XYZ file of C-alpha atoms in Angstrom:
562
model
C -32.816 -23.862 -43.160
C -30.350 -25.245 -45.718
C -27.079 -23.886 -47.064
C -28.636 -23.907 -50.534
C -31.236 -21.407 -49.341
C -28.512 -19.001 -48.219
C -26.740 -19.294 -51.550
C -29.960 -18.523 -53.407
C -30.630 -15.361 -51.353
C -29.161 -12.564 -53.487
C -29.098 -10.010 -50.671
C -26.497 -12.068 -48.801
C -23.902 -11.799 -51.562
C -22.568 -15.364 -51.154
C -20.523 -17.030 -53.903
C -19.870 -20.784 -53.727
C -16.183 -21.745 -53.931
C -16.504 -25.443 -53.104
C -18.745 -28.105 -51.593
C -21.646 -28.118 -54.026
C -22.538 -31.681 -53.002
C -22.999 -30.577 -49.357
C -25.504 -27.743 -49.862
C -28.351 -29.681 -48.250
C -26.688 -29.350 -44.852
C -28.928 -27.754 -42.254
C -27.924 -24.449 -40.631
C -28.759 -24.173 -36.923
C -26.927 -20.941 -36.123
C -24.211 -18.516 -37.115
C -20.896 -17.546 -35.552
C -18.358 -14.874 -36.486
C -14.760 -15.583 -35.490
C -11.156 -14.793 -36.282
C -9.727 -17.071 -33.609
C -7.224 -19.667 -34.779
C -9.090 -22.288 -32.743
C -12.759 -21.443 -32.155
C -13.755 -25.053 -31.360
C -14.771 -24.366 -27.784
C -17.427 -21.924 -29.028
C -18.965 -24.268 -31.591
C -21.763 -26.727 -30.950
C -22.301 -27.958 -34.533
C -24.500 -26.857 -37.411
C -23.234 -23.250 -37.547
C -22.421 -21.172 -40.580
C -19.034 -19.764 -39.594
C -18.201 -16.235 -40.806
C -14.561 -15.134 -40.807
C -12.616 -12.083 -41.909
C -9.435 -14.240 -42.264
C -7.489 -12.268 -39.654
C -6.300 -15.624 -38.229
C -4.464 -16.450 -41.487
C -0.844 -15.295 -41.578
C 0.610 -17.927 -43.921
C -0.777 -20.577 -46.257
C -0.020 -23.253 -43.647
C -2.658 -21.748 -41.312
C -5.627 -22.833 -43.439
C -5.387 -26.607 -42.963
C -5.562 -26.655 -39.106
C -8.320 -24.030 -39.079
C -10.529 -25.978 -41.494
C -9.768 -29.274 -39.739
C -11.022 -27.774 -36.462
C -14.247 -26.534 -38.072
C -14.907 -29.859 -39.760
C -14.290 -31.714 -36.510
C -16.783 -29.471 -34.709
C -19.474 -30.327 -37.271
C -20.118 -26.849 -38.650
C -22.432 -26.550 -41.648
C -20.191 -24.327 -43.755
C -17.606 -21.550 -43.868
C -18.077 -18.068 -45.345
C -14.926 -15.977 -45.806
C -14.998 -12.216 -46.295
C -13.099 -10.671 -49.199
C -12.505 -7.301 -47.536
C -9.238 -8.301 -45.799
C -7.312 -10.033 -48.630
C -9.318 -9.143 -51.704
C -9.852 -12.782 -52.704
C -10.268 -15.964 -50.704
C -6.814 -17.656 -50.863
C -6.396 -20.916 -52.771
C -4.951 -22.714 -49.754
C -8.224 -22.195 -47.888
C -10.237 -23.441 -50.883
C -8.080 -26.576 -51.077
C -8.316 -27.258 -47.344
C -12.120 -27.006 -47.431
C -12.219 -29.365 -50.396
C -10.120 -31.945 -48.541
C -12.448 -31.822 -45.527
C -15.671 -31.620 -47.589
C -16.571 -28.317 -45.934
C -18.718 -25.985 -48.081
C -16.934 -22.679 -48.634
C -18.503 -19.359 -49.614
C -16.975 -15.992 -50.459
C -18.706 -12.948 -48.982
C -18.619 -9.828 -51.130
C -16.921 -6.929 -49.375
C -20.074 -4.829 -49.807
C -22.058 -7.208 -47.560
C -21.679 -6.879 -43.784
C -21.437 -10.000 -41.689
C -24.228 -8.483 -39.589
C -26.582 -8.784 -42.572
C -25.913 -12.510 -42.901
C -26.109 -13.001 -39.128
C -29.502 -11.314 -38.836
C -30.907 -13.232 -41.791
C -29.813 -16.605 -40.409
C -31.108 -15.745 -36.927
C -34.530 -14.788 -38.285
C -34.737 -18.028 -40.229
C -33.627 -20.459 -37.520
C -34.714 -18.876 -34.250
C -38.433 -19.575 -34.761
C -40.450 -19.774 -31.587
C -37.747 -21.368 -29.435
C -37.096 -18.354 -27.238
C -38.920 -15.524 -28.977
C -37.402 -12.121 -29.311
C -35.082 -12.560 -26.307
C -32.903 -15.195 -27.910
C -32.914 -13.221 -31.150
C -31.310 -10.299 -29.304
C -28.360 -12.408 -28.244
C -27.985 -14.167 -31.583
C -28.238 -10.873 -33.461
C -25.315 -9.438 -31.551
C -23.094 -12.497 -31.470
C -20.862 -10.747 -33.991
C -20.103 -8.048 -31.425
C -18.284 -10.576 -29.241
C -15.836 -11.760 -31.894
C -12.201 -10.794 -32.224
C -12.841 -8.661 -35.318
C -12.793 -4.858 -35.387
C -16.553 -4.754 -34.795
C -16.169 -6.464 -31.409
C -17.330 -4.411 -28.466
C -16.452 -6.665 -25.567
C -18.855 -7.922 -22.891
C -20.105 -4.390 -22.198
C -22.090 -4.544 -25.442
C -24.057 -7.611 -24.393
C -24.577 -6.215 -20.891
C -25.921 -3.008 -22.423
C -28.363 -5.104 -24.440
C -29.547 -6.910 -21.328
C -30.280 -3.528 -19.808
C -31.934 -1.889 -22.807
C -33.880 -4.870 -24.167
C -34.603 -6.889 -21.030
C -34.323 -4.303 -18.255
C -31.671 -6.402 -16.454
C -28.637 -4.887 -14.716
C -25.634 -7.196 -14.934
C -21.896 -7.269 -14.252
C -19.035 -9.607 -15.127
C -16.866 -10.297 -12.074
C -13.544 -12.011 -11.522
C -13.269 -14.811 -8.921
C -12.171 -12.181 -6.385
C -15.145 -9.909 -7.124
C -13.239 -7.356 -9.213
C -15.469 -5.848 -11.894
C -14.366 -6.800 -15.394
C -17.346 -5.329 -17.231
C -20.658 -3.760 -16.378
C -23.447 -1.642 -17.753
C -24.297 1.459 -15.767
C -23.234 2.139 -12.216
C -20.468 -0.213 -10.987
C -20.866 -2.459 -7.991
C -19.043 -1.459 -4.827
C -15.931 -3.456 -3.986
C -17.643 -4.903 -0.912
C -20.661 -6.121 -2.906
C -18.457 -7.566 -5.651
C -16.349 -9.477 -3.119
C -19.463 -10.755 -1.325
C -21.030 -12.008 -4.562
C -17.792 -13.697 -5.638
C -17.546 -15.406 -2.264
C -21.142 -16.664 -2.507
C -20.509 -17.959 -6.023
C -17.271 -19.741 -5.081
C -18.825 -21.312 -1.997
C -21.816 -22.581 -3.998
C -19.568 -23.916 -6.741
C -17.437 -25.820 -4.234
C -20.546 -27.574 -2.884
C -21.414 -28.763 -6.392
C -24.611 -26.746 -6.753
C -25.644 -25.943 -10.303
C -25.969 -22.308 -11.302
C -27.508 -19.846 -11.245
C -26.872 -19.238 -7.566
C -29.079 -16.832 -5.610
C -27.298 -14.300 -3.364
C -28.113 -11.107 -1.502
C -25.659 -8.262 -0.960
C -26.048 -4.575 -0.192
C -29.805 -4.970 0.202
C -30.324 -6.374 -3.329
C -30.899 -9.865 -4.729
C -28.639 -11.261 -7.443
C -28.484 -14.375 -9.602
C -24.965 -15.621 -10.277
C -24.202 -17.492 -13.504
C -20.858 -19.251 -14.068
C -19.099 -18.161 -17.257
C -17.793 -21.226 -18.997
C -18.260 -22.866 -22.376
C -20.439 -25.971 -22.356
C -20.997 -26.439 -26.103
C -20.053 -29.522 -28.039
C -16.812 -27.915 -29.161
C -15.798 -26.877 -25.640
C -12.712 -28.129 -23.901
C -13.230 -31.321 -21.873
C -14.761 -30.708 -18.479
C -12.321 -30.495 -15.611
C -11.857 -33.675 -13.598
C -12.098 -31.644 -10.422
C -13.893 -28.344 -9.837
C -10.877 -27.143 -7.854
C -8.873 -26.893 -11.086
C -11.022 -24.017 -12.364
C -12.987 -22.596 -9.425
C -10.365 -19.928 -8.661
C -10.066 -18.668 -12.239
C -13.610 -18.704 -13.693
C -15.505 -15.460 -14.209
C -19.132 -15.067 -13.163
C -22.108 -13.058 -14.416
C -24.036 -11.281 -11.650
C -27.585 -10.251 -12.614
C -29.628 -8.064 -10.263
C -32.728 -10.251 -10.259
C -34.049 -13.465 -8.769
C -33.876 -16.092 -11.505
C -35.745 -18.637 -9.393
C -39.066 -17.925 -11.100
C -37.764 -17.284 -14.612
C -39.181 -19.294 -17.533
C -36.876 -21.727 -19.283
C -36.548 -19.417 -22.297
C -35.057 -16.605 -20.239
C -32.678 -18.960 -18.450
C -31.538 -20.271 -21.842
C -30.963 -16.699 -22.935
C -28.711 -15.915 -19.986
C -26.793 -19.133 -20.556
C -26.240 -17.919 -24.115
C -24.940 -14.610 -22.790
C -22.358 -16.417 -20.681
C -21.247 -18.297 -23.789
C -20.659 -14.999 -25.582
C -18.710 -13.544 -22.671
C -16.570 -16.681 -22.657
C -15.257 -15.499 -26.045
C -13.901 -12.352 -24.402
C -12.414 -14.424 -21.617
C -10.561 -16.532 -24.168
C -9.278 -13.410 -25.938
C -7.855 -11.968 -22.744
C -6.265 -15.293 -21.873
C -4.559 -15.289 -25.270
C -3.298 -11.736 -24.643
C -1.461 -12.964 -21.554
C 0.613 -15.428 -23.571
C 3.429 -12.994 -24.402
C 3.794 -11.791 -20.820
C 3.728 -15.331 -19.467
C 6.392 -16.388 -21.938
C 8.633 -13.480 -20.954
C 8.317 -14.388 -17.290
C 9.001 -18.058 -18.041
C 12.139 -17.249 -20.010
C 13.550 -15.020 -17.272
C 12.663 -17.560 -14.598
C 14.389 -20.391 -16.445
C 17.536 -18.302 -16.873
C 17.594 -17.337 -13.196
C 17.035 -20.893 -11.977
C 19.665 -22.254 -14.355
C 22.272 -19.849 -12.967
C 22.690 -17.995 -16.262
C 25.137 -15.118 -16.535
C 23.747 -11.782 -15.277
C 24.325 -10.251 -18.709
C 22.052 -12.841 -20.322
C 19.343 -12.284 -17.718
C 19.703 -8.512 -18.096
C 19.140 -8.858 -21.848
C 15.845 -10.660 -21.233
C 14.812 -8.013 -18.706
C 15.435 -5.309 -21.294
C 13.017 -7.124 -23.603
C 10.438 -7.497 -20.837
C 10.537 -3.903 -19.586
C 8.905 -2.147 -22.588
C 6.224 -4.857 -22.825
C 5.254 -4.542 -19.163
C 5.820 -0.795 -18.766
C 5.319 0.801 -22.209
C 7.075 4.109 -22.686
C 9.446 3.648 -19.761
C 12.683 5.445 -20.503
C 14.903 3.796 -17.886
C 15.320 0.243 -16.672
C 12.904 -0.463 -13.825
C 13.378 -2.137 -10.511
C 11.823 -5.572 -10.130
C 9.991 -7.447 -7.423
C 9.301 -11.163 -7.301
C 6.072 -12.623 -5.925
C 5.707 -16.359 -5.325
C 2.345 -18.045 -4.725
C 1.306 -21.604 -4.110
C -2.107 -23.264 -3.844
C -2.175 -26.521 -1.890
C -5.147 -28.864 -1.927
C -5.725 -31.864 0.300
C -5.656 -35.100 -1.648
C -8.388 -36.853 0.314
C -10.524 -37.099 -2.796
C -7.793 -38.998 -4.597
C -7.507 -36.490 -7.466
C -4.019 -35.331 -8.405
C -4.509 -31.631 -9.178
C -1.865 -29.751 -11.165
C -1.503 -26.775 -8.843
C 0.915 -24.628 -10.870
C -1.571 -23.345 -13.486
C -4.187 -22.768 -10.757
C -1.735 -20.633 -8.777
C -0.661 -18.828 -11.970
C -4.198 -17.732 -12.891
C -4.929 -16.765 -9.299
C -1.742 -14.734 -8.863
C -2.459 -12.848 -12.087
C -5.795 -11.830 -10.591
C -4.407 -10.952 -7.154
C -1.777 -8.631 -8.628
C -4.351 -6.544 -10.521
C -5.322 -3.325 -8.786
C -8.694 -4.226 -7.201
C -10.070 -0.786 -8.086
C -9.250 -1.233 -11.782
C -11.755 -2.572 -14.316
C -11.029 -4.084 -17.728
C -7.883 -5.678 -19.116
C -5.470 -2.743 -19.179
C -4.610 -3.000 -15.487
C -3.186 -6.485 -16.053
C -0.809 -5.396 -18.812
C 2.208 -5.103 -16.473
C 1.794 -8.515 -14.870
C 3.990 -11.409 -16.021
C 3.477 -14.713 -14.213
C 5.195 -18.023 -14.894
C 4.798 -21.309 -13.097
C 7.192 -24.092 -12.236
C 6.008 -27.191 -10.456
C 3.340 -26.166 -7.959
C 4.563 -22.567 -7.696
C 3.479 -19.469 -9.584
C 6.159 -16.781 -9.878
C 5.435 -13.196 -10.881
C 8.013 -10.744 -12.182
C 6.681 -7.291 -11.320
C 8.339 -4.172 -12.789
C 8.558 -0.972 -10.770
C 9.572 2.434 -12.130
C 13.086 3.388 -11.068
C 13.111 4.418 -7.415
C 14.195 7.951 -6.442
C 17.870 8.793 -6.061
C 18.474 8.881 -2.301
C 20.840 11.845 -2.840
C 18.025 13.905 -4.331
C 16.509 16.389 -1.874
C 12.995 15.249 -2.701
C 13.800 11.563 -2.144
C 11.448 9.757 0.183
C 12.553 7.255 2.794
C 9.471 5.079 2.402
C 9.941 2.009 0.244
C 7.986 1.732 -2.990
C 6.485 -1.397 -4.499
C 4.222 -4.243 -3.493
C 3.498 -5.040 0.137
C 2.368 -8.512 1.118
C -0.225 -7.380 3.634
C -1.910 -5.124 1.043
C -2.151 -7.707 -1.731
C -4.676 -9.913 0.061
C -6.705 -7.231 1.811
C -9.653 -7.187 -0.614
C -9.485 -10.777 -1.879
C -9.057 -12.776 1.324
C -12.772 -13.437 1.975
C -13.867 -14.583 -1.510
C -10.748 -16.713 -1.976
C -11.255 -18.347 1.401
C -14.740 -19.336 0.220
C -13.287 -20.892 -2.933
C -10.569 -22.725 -1.015
C -13.218 -24.055 1.404
C -11.940 -26.615 3.907
C -9.364 -28.352 1.740
C -7.293 -25.583 0.117
C -4.654 -23.051 1.128
C -3.079 -20.086 -0.636
C 0.308 -18.836 0.556
C 2.186 -15.916 -0.951
C 5.614 -14.326 -0.511
C 6.946 -10.963 -1.732
C 10.591 -9.997 -2.229
C 12.205 -6.621 -1.847
C 12.814 -4.565 -4.980
C 16.048 -5.218 -6.886
C 17.569 -3.026 -9.559
C 19.721 -5.457 -11.505
C 19.876 -8.966 -12.916
C 22.438 -9.886 -10.256
C 19.834 -9.400 -7.547
C 17.052 -11.348 -9.219
C 18.092 -14.800 -8.008
C 18.285 -13.534 -4.441
C 14.877 -11.876 -4.831
C 13.392 -15.167 -6.061
C 14.771 -17.090 -3.099
C 13.692 -14.318 -0.761
C 10.112 -14.460 -2.078
C 10.105 -18.249 -1.803
C 11.314 -18.099 1.755
C 8.739 -15.454 2.636
C 6.075 -17.783 1.245
C 7.339 -20.548 3.533
C 7.027 -18.141 6.453
C 3.414 -17.488 5.390
C 2.775 -21.237 5.133
C 3.734 -21.637 8.798
C 0.817 -19.419 9.817
C -2.797 -20.484 10.383
C -5.504 -19.540 7.923
C -6.631 -20.312 4.387
C -5.031 -17.243 2.782
C -1.664 -16.021 4.123
C 1.117 -13.769 2.883
C 4.531 -12.622 4.111
C 6.953 -10.019 2.815
C 10.691 -9.489 2.843
C 10.369 -7.290 5.941
C 9.519 -10.401 7.910
C 12.856 -11.995 7.009
C 14.639 -9.310 8.985
C 16.566 -10.931 11.801
C 15.425 -14.103 13.434
C 15.026 -15.948 10.122
C 18.645 -15.319 9.257
C 19.705 -17.198 12.354
C 18.115 -20.373 11.045
C 20.640 -22.653 9.335
C 18.331 -23.686 6.495
C 18.054 -20.178 5.037
C 19.585 -20.251 1.521
C 22.757 -18.275 0.873
C 20.951 -16.209 -1.745
C 18.545 -14.934 0.894
C 21.435 -13.945 3.166
C 23.113 -12.120 0.286
C 19.850 -10.373 -0.604
C 19.443 -9.234 3.006
C 22.977 -7.847 3.375
C 22.847 -6.209 -0.045
C 19.563 -4.491 0.742
C 20.981 -2.999 3.960
C 24.572 -2.254 2.996
C 24.623 -1.632 -0.770
C 23.026 1.835 -0.490
C 25.722 2.780 2.025
C 28.538 1.338 -0.070
C 27.286 3.149 -3.160
C 27.070 6.415 -1.242
C 30.584 5.954 0.169
C 31.943 5.227 -3.286
C 30.413 8.406 -4.715
C 31.005 10.765 -1.791
C 33.816 9.204 0.297
C 31.527 9.637 3.269
C 32.750 6.593 5.271
C 29.243 5.582 6.278
C 30.160 1.894 6.624
C 33.063 2.551 9.053
C 30.835 4.983 10.941
C 28.108 2.328 11.247
C 30.595 -0.284 12.498
C 32.001 2.105 15.129
C 28.531 3.212 16.228
C 27.467 -0.382 16.839
C 30.757 -1.237 18.574
C 30.131 1.674 20.948
C 26.612 0.370 21.727
C 25.069 3.483 20.203
C 26.947 5.931 22.457
C 27.281 9.239 20.599
C 30.154 10.598 22.668
C 32.275 7.431 22.690
C 31.727 6.862 18.960
C 32.558 10.487 18.099
C 35.716 10.244 20.160
C 36.781 6.987 18.494
C 36.274 8.459 15.014
C 37.737 11.868 15.965
C 34.522 13.576 14.859
C 32.330 16.278 16.285
C 29.095 14.789 17.664
C 27.047 16.849 15.188
C 29.024 15.334 12.294
C 28.383 11.878 13.693
C 24.672 12.645 13.998
C 24.623 13.801 10.360
C 26.256 10.544 9.194
C 23.929 8.349 11.241
C 20.959 10.324 9.930
C 22.188 9.722 6.397
C 22.493 5.974 7.101
C 18.918 5.891 8.384
C 17.643 7.840 5.373
C 19.380 5.591 2.846
C 18.204 2.353 4.482
C 14.825 3.386 5.912
C 16.007 2.046 9.309
C 16.150 3.607 12.776
C 19.382 3.085 14.719
C 17.638 3.903 17.985
C 15.669 0.637 17.637
C 17.216 -2.580 18.899
C 15.821 -4.603 15.980
C 17.468 -2.383 13.388
C 20.766 -2.334 15.259
C 20.743 -6.129 15.291
C 19.981 -6.280 11.565
C 22.953 -4.044 10.769
C 25.161 -6.076 13.090
C 24.262 -9.324 11.301
C 24.612 -7.753 7.852
C 28.096 -6.446 8.653
C 29.194 -9.814 10.044
C 27.967 -11.699 6.981
C 29.322 -9.281 4.393
């Protein structure tokens, strides 16, 4: 159909604002968008509908129109509901790029135009199935009518009797219609998909899990306006989503396969939206990281942390503690391709740090990951830890634990890393101030190096594993030594300062007496019960056990280095 035919259809409520000489352009589809750059979702010939939510200033119109013209769209239709009138700067930009521009009366829904265009252009190509997807394309846009991928998955179930789920590269469920997949099935399907992708097989991939058969479709944009294809599949394999459909697509007709490919294109819109939502958190992490690495004053770093805290933990009344997680993905270079590993590790770490039991985007709202060189560095906020003086205080340490982070993702990631990739990860202890952040960063980096010394495709190490023997190695950075001594002795120093309890002198005497209660009590002129109370308090504040040789040695080293 032609643009002129749309203009002459009264029910569509279109008013021509420019481009009268271009009305013979053919319309091959329709797309609703409020993205600043929708090029990756355009294949040419579309009538683009927009509510103008992307426009904040007059300067925004020129780049938006230039992108549409470059993608070869047929025309642009702008709704009047948002601003009342289509702004002059948009009219002028369309005139410069010879792009036909229409105004859509606020009484006409974009859905009405979408359905009309779909009926006119769909023809016999894929029958009613393709019409379902095209009719609901508007539901996957960034406007207020958008319903996310769940809407399209619901349609697959109601109109086509297909159960489907959107999964992350680790198998975590991002969206689904009906009963969710179990974690084990999700991880198994993700592993099958990653392994097939690494071998270069084209999707959909057939897989069985939990007694059912699934077809796995990669979710990526392949239209004419899409970003250039990656030079190497390893650049994207660990960050792409997949669509798992409970069916065997091996005997499907071409029309149904085309339909499912269209569904993945729609879900790619949601993927792009969530990527854009991460921009603020990534920028916060990058700013803090640059300050820490540049040796900025603690007050300056603390100011940035105060900005980050309410973004990552909304509603938090007090400043949180922080943990640092460092990850690195290393690929062999046998193929001769120089892969930029930092962004790969960044996307992967963002996924790893999401609670595997959580679905949707909200669970990622407290994750801020930056990257520098080949490393990805996450700044993870923790609510303030309990006051050790409080009677209800627990001796167990809160926060992230390295061995837990990889428990559910190890198998699928190993499949994606195949025989030429490795993921190593290190986790710091929690710190409560800007002064401790540099030490936490170095501690996490050193823990990652400990993990890298181990066999296996996916390895992690935590600050607990930097306890004693590592500190004897001469190459350990000073910041790690300071972090270690501060973690052991600062709680005791703080307690002594508040209560004049002399826990530090008691600890030194106890170690000098080789743990002898009677000799230590005599040296300090204390009753043995008083000594036992003080030692118990030391153990409670530090979560250590002074009857264990390893903990005695740690305290000995910390006291000597302080």
